[in-house]
XYZ file of C-alpha atoms in Angstrom:
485
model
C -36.853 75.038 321.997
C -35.829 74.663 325.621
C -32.178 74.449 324.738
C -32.412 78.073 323.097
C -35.033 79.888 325.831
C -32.612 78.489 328.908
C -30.013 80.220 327.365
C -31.600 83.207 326.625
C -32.920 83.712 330.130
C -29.094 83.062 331.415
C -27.786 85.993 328.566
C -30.957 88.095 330.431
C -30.523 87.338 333.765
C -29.870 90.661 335.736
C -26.512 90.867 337.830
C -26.084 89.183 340.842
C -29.623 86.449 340.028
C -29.512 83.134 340.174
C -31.296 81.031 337.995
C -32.231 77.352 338.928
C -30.898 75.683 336.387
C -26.967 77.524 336.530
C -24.252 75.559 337.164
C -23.136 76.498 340.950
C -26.487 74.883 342.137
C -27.081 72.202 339.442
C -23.812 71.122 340.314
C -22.153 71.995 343.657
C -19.494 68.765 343.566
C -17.849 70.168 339.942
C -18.266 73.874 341.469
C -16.396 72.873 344.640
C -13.354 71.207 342.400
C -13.371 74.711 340.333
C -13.180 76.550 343.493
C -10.140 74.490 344.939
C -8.159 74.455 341.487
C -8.585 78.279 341.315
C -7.669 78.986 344.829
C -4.621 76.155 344.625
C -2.032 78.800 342.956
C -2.353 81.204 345.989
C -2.248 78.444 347.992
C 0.532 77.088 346.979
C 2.479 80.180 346.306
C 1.854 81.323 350.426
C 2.962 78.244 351.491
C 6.133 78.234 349.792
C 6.765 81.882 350.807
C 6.435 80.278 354.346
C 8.565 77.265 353.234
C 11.487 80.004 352.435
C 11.657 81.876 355.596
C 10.534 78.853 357.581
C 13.917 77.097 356.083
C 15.753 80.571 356.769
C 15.069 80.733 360.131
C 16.044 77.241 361.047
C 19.227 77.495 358.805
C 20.053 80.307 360.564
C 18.704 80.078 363.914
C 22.553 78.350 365.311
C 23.678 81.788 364.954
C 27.136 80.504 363.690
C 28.960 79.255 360.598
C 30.152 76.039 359.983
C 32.661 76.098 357.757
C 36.239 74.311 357.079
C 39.370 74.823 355.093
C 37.621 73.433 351.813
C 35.076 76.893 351.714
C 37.791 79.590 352.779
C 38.143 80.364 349.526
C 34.539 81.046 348.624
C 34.346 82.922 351.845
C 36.584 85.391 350.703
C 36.122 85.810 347.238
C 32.650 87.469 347.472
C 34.022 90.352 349.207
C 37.286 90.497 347.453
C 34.873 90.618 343.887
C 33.130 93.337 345.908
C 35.623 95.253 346.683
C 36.844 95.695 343.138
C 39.554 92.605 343.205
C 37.875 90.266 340.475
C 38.634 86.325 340.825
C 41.875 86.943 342.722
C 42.334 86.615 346.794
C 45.408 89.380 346.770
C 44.070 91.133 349.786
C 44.173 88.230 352.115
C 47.617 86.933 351.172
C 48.826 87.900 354.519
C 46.941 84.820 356.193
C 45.834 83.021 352.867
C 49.406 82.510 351.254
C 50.365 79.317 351.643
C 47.036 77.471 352.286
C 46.282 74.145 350.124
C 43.024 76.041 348.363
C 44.863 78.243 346.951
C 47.550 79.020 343.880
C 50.196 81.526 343.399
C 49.904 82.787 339.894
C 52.588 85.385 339.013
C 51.582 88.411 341.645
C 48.044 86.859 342.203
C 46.700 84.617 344.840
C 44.013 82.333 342.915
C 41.054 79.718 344.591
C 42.109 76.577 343.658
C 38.379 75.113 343.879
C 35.470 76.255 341.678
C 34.577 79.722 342.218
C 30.353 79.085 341.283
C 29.453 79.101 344.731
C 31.226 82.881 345.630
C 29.332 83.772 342.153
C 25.960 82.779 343.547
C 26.847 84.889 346.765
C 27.091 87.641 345.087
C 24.011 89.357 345.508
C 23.389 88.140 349.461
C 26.673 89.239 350.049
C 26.881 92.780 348.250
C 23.476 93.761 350.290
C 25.224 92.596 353.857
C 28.576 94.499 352.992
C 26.487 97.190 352.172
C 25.032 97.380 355.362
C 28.234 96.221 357.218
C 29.785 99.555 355.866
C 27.382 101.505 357.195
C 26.538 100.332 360.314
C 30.289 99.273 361.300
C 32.720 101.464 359.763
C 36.103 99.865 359.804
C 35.188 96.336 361.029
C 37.814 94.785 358.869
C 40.831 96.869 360.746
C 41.178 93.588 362.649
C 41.830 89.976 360.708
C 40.218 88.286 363.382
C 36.940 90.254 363.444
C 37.171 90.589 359.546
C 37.335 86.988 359.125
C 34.161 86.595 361.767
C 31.871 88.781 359.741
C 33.144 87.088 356.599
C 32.162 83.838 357.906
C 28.617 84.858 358.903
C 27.977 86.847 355.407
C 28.696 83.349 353.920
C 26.965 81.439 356.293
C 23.845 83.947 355.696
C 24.100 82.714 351.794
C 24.204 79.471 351.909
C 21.470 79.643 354.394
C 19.531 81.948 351.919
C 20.630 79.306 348.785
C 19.529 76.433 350.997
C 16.110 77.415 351.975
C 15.548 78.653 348.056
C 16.516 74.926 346.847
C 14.102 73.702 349.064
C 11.392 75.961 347.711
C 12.260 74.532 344.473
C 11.684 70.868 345.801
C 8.739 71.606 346.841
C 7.585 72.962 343.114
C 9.156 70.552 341.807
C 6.904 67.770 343.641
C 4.078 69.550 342.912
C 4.856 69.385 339.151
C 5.104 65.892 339.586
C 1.803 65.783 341.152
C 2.589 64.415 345.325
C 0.577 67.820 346.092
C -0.972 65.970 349.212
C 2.789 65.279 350.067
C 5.110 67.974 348.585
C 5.619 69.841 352.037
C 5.988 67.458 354.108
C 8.957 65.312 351.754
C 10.011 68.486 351.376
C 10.357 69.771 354.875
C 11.879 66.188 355.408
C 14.528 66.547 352.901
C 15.816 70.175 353.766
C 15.861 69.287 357.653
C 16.239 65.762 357.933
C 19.611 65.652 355.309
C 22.641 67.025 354.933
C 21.689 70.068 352.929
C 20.895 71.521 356.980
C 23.887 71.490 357.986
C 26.728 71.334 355.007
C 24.129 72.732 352.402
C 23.302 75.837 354.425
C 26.058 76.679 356.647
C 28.917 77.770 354.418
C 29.396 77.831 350.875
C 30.349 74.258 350.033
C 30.118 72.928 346.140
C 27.573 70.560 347.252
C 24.751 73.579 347.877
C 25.398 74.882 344.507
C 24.907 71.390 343.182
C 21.851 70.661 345.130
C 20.861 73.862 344.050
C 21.132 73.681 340.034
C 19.910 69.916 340.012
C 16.668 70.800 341.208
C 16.325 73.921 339.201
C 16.970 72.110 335.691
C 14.744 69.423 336.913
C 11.947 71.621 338.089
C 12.423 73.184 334.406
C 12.324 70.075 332.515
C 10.117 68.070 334.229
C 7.591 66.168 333.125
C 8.390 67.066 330.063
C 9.569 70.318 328.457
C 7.455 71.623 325.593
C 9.425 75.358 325.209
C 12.178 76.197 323.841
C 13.417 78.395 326.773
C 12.749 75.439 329.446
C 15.084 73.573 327.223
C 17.857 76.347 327.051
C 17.293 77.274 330.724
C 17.541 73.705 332.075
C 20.588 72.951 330.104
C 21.955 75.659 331.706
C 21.138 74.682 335.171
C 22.376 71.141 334.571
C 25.648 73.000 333.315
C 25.851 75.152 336.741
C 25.615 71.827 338.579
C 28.869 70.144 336.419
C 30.718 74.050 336.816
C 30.254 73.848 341.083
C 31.702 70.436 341.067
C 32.377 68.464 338.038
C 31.395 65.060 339.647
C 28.065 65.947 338.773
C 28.102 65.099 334.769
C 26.787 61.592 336.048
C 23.605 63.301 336.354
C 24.256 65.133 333.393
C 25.500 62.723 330.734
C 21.648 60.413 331.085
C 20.267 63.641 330.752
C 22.203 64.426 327.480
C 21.455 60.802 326.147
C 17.864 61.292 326.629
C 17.575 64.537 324.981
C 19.513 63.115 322.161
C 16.778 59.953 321.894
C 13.536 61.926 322.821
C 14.022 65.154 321.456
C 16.634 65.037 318.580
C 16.726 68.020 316.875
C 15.284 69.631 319.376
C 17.680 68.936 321.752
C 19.996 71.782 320.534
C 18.409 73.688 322.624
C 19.374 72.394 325.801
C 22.727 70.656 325.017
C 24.243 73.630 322.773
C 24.052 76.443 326.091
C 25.313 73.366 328.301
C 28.086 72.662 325.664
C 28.912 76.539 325.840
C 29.442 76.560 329.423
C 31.342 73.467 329.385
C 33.577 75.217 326.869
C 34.227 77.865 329.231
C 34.669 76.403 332.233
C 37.934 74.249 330.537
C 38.524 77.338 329.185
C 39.385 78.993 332.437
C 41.229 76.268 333.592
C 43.634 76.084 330.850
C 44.428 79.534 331.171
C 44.467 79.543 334.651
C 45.674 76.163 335.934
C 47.634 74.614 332.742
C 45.284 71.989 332.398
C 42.147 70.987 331.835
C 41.171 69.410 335.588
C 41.666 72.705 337.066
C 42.133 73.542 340.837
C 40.783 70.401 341.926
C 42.744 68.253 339.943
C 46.073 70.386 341.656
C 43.590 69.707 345.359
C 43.473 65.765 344.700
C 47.120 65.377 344.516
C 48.118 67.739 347.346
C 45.518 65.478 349.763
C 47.008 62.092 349.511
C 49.482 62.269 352.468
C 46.910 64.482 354.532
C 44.690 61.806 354.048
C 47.002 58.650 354.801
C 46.294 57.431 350.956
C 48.343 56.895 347.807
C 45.968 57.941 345.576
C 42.188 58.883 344.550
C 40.934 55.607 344.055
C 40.461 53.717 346.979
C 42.339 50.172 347.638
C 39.594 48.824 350.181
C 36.561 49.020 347.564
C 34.280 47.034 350.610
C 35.261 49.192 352.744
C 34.349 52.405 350.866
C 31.842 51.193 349.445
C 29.964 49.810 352.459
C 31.250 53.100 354.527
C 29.725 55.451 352.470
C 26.189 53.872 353.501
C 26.714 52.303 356.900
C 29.575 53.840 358.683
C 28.481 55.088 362.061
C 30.427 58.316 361.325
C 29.753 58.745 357.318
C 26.777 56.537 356.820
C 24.451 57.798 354.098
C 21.898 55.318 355.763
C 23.146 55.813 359.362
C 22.187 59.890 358.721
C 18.788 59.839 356.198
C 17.229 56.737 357.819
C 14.606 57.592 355.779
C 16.102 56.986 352.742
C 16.041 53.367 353.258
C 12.482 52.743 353.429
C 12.564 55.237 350.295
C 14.545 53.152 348.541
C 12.551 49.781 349.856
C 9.518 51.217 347.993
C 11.214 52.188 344.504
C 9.201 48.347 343.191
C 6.264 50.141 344.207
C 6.866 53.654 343.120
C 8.661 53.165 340.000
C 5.751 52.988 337.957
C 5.215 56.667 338.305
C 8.772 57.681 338.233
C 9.365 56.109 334.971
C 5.881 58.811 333.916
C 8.625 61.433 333.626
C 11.806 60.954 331.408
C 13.560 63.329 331.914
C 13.882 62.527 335.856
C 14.314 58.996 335.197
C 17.303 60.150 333.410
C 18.758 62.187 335.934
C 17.694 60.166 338.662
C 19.536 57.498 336.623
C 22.613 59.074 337.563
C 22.317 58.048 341.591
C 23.736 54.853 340.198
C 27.451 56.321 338.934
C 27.694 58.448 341.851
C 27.261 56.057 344.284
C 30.048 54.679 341.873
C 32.062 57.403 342.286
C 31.433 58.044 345.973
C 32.488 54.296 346.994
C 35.740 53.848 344.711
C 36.963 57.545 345.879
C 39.966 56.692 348.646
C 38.866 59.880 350.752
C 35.125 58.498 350.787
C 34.330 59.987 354.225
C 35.221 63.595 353.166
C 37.686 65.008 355.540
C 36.543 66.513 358.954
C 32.669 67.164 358.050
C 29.696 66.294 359.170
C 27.816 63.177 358.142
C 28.013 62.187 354.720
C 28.989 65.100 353.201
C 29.779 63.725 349.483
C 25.951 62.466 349.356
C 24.760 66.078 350.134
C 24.660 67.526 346.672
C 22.092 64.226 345.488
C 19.596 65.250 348.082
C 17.349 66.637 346.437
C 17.259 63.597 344.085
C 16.098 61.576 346.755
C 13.452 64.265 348.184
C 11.601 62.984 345.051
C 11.724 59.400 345.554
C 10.899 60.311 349.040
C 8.101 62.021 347.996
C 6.876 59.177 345.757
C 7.290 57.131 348.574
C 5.235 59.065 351.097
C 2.809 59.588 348.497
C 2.429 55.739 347.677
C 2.537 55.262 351.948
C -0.601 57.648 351.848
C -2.696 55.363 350.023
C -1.725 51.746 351.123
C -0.354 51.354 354.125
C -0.705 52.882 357.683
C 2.428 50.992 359.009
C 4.851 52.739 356.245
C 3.681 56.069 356.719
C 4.095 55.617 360.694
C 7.734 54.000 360.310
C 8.688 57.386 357.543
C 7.803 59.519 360.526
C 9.667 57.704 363.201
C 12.683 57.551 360.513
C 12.198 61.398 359.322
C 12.160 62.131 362.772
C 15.395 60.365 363.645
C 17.045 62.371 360.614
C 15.995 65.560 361.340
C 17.550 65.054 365.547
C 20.826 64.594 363.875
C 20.589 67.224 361.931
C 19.922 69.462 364.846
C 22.843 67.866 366.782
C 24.779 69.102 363.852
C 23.597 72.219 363.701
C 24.236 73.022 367.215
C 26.661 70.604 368.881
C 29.018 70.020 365.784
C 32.133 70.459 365.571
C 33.498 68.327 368.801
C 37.019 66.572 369.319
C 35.648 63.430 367.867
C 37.609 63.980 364.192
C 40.944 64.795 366.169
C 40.994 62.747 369.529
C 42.175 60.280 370.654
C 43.940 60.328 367.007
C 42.821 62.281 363.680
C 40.280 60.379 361.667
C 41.865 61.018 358.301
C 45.182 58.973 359.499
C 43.411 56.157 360.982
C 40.936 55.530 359.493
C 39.275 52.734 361.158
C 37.910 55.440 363.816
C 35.263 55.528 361.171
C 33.645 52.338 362.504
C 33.819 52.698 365.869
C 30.020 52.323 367.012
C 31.132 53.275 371.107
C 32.655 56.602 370.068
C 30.630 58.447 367.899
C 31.157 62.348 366.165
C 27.327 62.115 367.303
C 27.884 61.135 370.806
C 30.976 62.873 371.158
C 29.424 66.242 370.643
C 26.157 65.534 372.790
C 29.106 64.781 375.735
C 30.744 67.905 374.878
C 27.959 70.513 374.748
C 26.601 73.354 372.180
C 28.505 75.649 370.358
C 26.917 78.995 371.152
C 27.534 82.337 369.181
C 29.211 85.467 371.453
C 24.894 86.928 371.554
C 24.278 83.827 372.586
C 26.176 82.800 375.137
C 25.789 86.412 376.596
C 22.541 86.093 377.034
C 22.879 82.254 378.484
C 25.469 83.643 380.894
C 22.276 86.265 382.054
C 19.871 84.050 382.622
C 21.520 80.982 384.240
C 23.723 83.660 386.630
């Protein structure tokens, strides 16, 4: 019985033989695939170490913050938790007072916009203040100085936020199964979009959105078969809607397709997400007196600033087509790539459609574009590049990774014009990082009272801050000084 003696002499064979007729020799192609899938999880898991502090560095290698009015508040309110204040911005009413984000409430000073992002600061903040204290005793004697270090504990963050959503990405590519092009859409998404420099610099909603989104779908995608994935995406997807409540386009397909795939089942994901929900109106009912919260108090206050009579915009071709195309806001005009993305969805959406629940989600590009175009402030104040789009990002890593992934196989030309176009993206990005913020958004008249400055081709925010130089930090430009003197 051959069967029986061969496996008999394996059961006898003494340690560290090798018999003819084993496996590793037999068959070296099926041992070599063993091999790789074993070592693929350490793989993987360096490489998006590296990803993280790769991301970090670059995030953080401008040395600066790059912040506006719209973050002050969750600037301040890490610290001011910190320090023992809770959800109030008392101890910075001398300068804070009468500013826009912000509400008088009886004795208190309260953040008018979503406090989620200070929340997720929390921790990279309370080690840096930590330090702060010990290093610089009394470096908040002076506003000025306080206000500096403030800024670049933020900035530190979001950076630190930023490069972990991008880590995410990448696992959540890989889940999808682009392995052979998971780092590089990746790398292409977190440097070549806005999520360098809005999504990193300062603690804007959009980060926190970008930041959830990919988080509940990396949870529930392809498909969630436990009950905590279920619970715990739900919960991300709730995050997302608490940092900036634009984003229940994204959630409501979500909530539909739970609903149709999943029924009972679905509990589990839509009851925590419900719970949340409930909160968050909650807290602004108590807070604000209604149920819109700070923002809805924000939206009214803006009209004038923004030379509009009201949130929804009375040039729809104008918004609409700005959003994309506007050499100053452009969507299209900042993630070239995104267009050849998008040119490829007939080919890609095949395997898209493999996954429901990011169909679903990715379903909800649709409304926001919806929301972004009809919304009278569509260019988003002085910012850089389409800031509004930021928060989707991440959404359109995947098809970009699709995309790449589909390039890969068919067709040299495609993959050549994604790295001319990712290329592009990512120079911009650097120019924002470095150059931004120039005159452009308040000379030779303030963008957000004339408004057709937003098409002007000659006069760019781009060109304008090439003209005008870098922005560096005080080490910096100490050390600059040095060497050129």
């Amino acid at each position: 019985m051959p069967s029986s003696a061969g496996t008999s002499a394996r059961e006898r064979r003494p340690h560290g033989s090798v018999a003819l007729n084993a496996a590793p020799t037999s068959n070296p192609e099926a041992n070599a695939e063993d091999d790789a899938k074993d070592d693929a999880g350490p793989r993987r898991s360096r490489r998006a170490l590296w990803l993280f502090f790769g991301l970090l560095l670059v995030y953080s290698a401008n040395g600066r913050d790059i912040s506006a009015s719209d973050t002050v508040g969750n600037q301040l309110l890490p610290v001011a938790l910190l320090r023992g204040d809770g959800l109030v911005l008392n101890r910075f009413a001398s300068t804070e007072r009468d500013r826009y984000y912000v509400k008088q409430r009886g004795d208190d000073l309260i953040p008018r916009y979503p406090v989620l992002p200070a929340l997720l600061a929390l921790p990279a903040t309370a080690v840096q203040l930590l330090a702060l204290d010990h290093v610089v005793p009394g470096w908040a004697r002076s506003r000025t100085v306080e206000y500096w270090y403030i800024g670049m504990m933020s900035k530190n963050a979001a950076a630190l936020l930023a490069a972990l959503t991008g880590v995410l990405l990448y696992g959540l590519l890989l889940r999808l199964g682009l392995g052979d092009v998971a780092l590089p859409a990746t790398l292409a998404t977190a440097l070549g979009s806005n999520l360098w420099v809005v999504g990193s610099q300062a603690p804007w909603l959009h980060g926190s959105v970008a930041f959830f989104l990919t988080l509940s779908l990396l949870l529930l995608v392809p498909a969630p078969t436990v009950r905590w994935r279920l619970v715990a995406g739900g919960l991300a997807m709730a995050g997302a809607v608490c940092a900036r409540p634009t984003s229940a386009v994204f959630a409501l397909p979500l909530a539909v397709w739970a609903l149709a795939a999943l029924r009972a089942r679905s509990l589990w994901l839509l009851a925590p997400a419900g719970a949340v929900g409930a909160l968050l109106l909650a807290y602004n009912w108590t807070v604000f007196g209604h149920l819109a919260g700070g923002l809805g108090e924000i939206e009214a206050l803006g009209h004038a600033k923004h030379a509009v009579s009201g949130s929804i915009t009375e040039e729809p071709l104008v918004s609409f087509s700005g959003t994309l195309v506007s050499p100053a806001r452009g969507l299209f005009v900042y993630t070239p790539w995104l267009v050849l993305a998008l040119a490829l969805l007939p080919r890609t959406g095949r395997r898209i459609r493999a996954s429901a629940p990011l169909s679903a989600v990715l379903l909800g590009l649709v409304p926001f574009y919806a929301v972004v175009g009809s919304y009278a402030v569509w260019w988003g104040g002085w910012s850089f590049g389409p800031r509004y789009w930021t928060e989707a990002m991440p959404l359109f890593g995947v098809l970009l990774g699709f995309a790449l992934g589909w390039a890969r196989e068919h067709g040299r030309a495609w993959l050549a014009g994604f790295g001319v176009t990712i290329g592009v993206a990512i120079g911009i990005q650097a120019i924002g990082a470095f150059y931004y913020p120039s005159s452009w958004n308040e000379h030779p008249a303030p963008v957000d009272l004339h408004h057709e400055r937003l098409w002007d081709w000659q006069d760019t925010e781009l060109h304008r801050s090439l003209l005008e130089g870098p922005h560096w930090p005080p080490a910096y430009e100490m050390i600059r000084r040095r060497m050129v003197g």
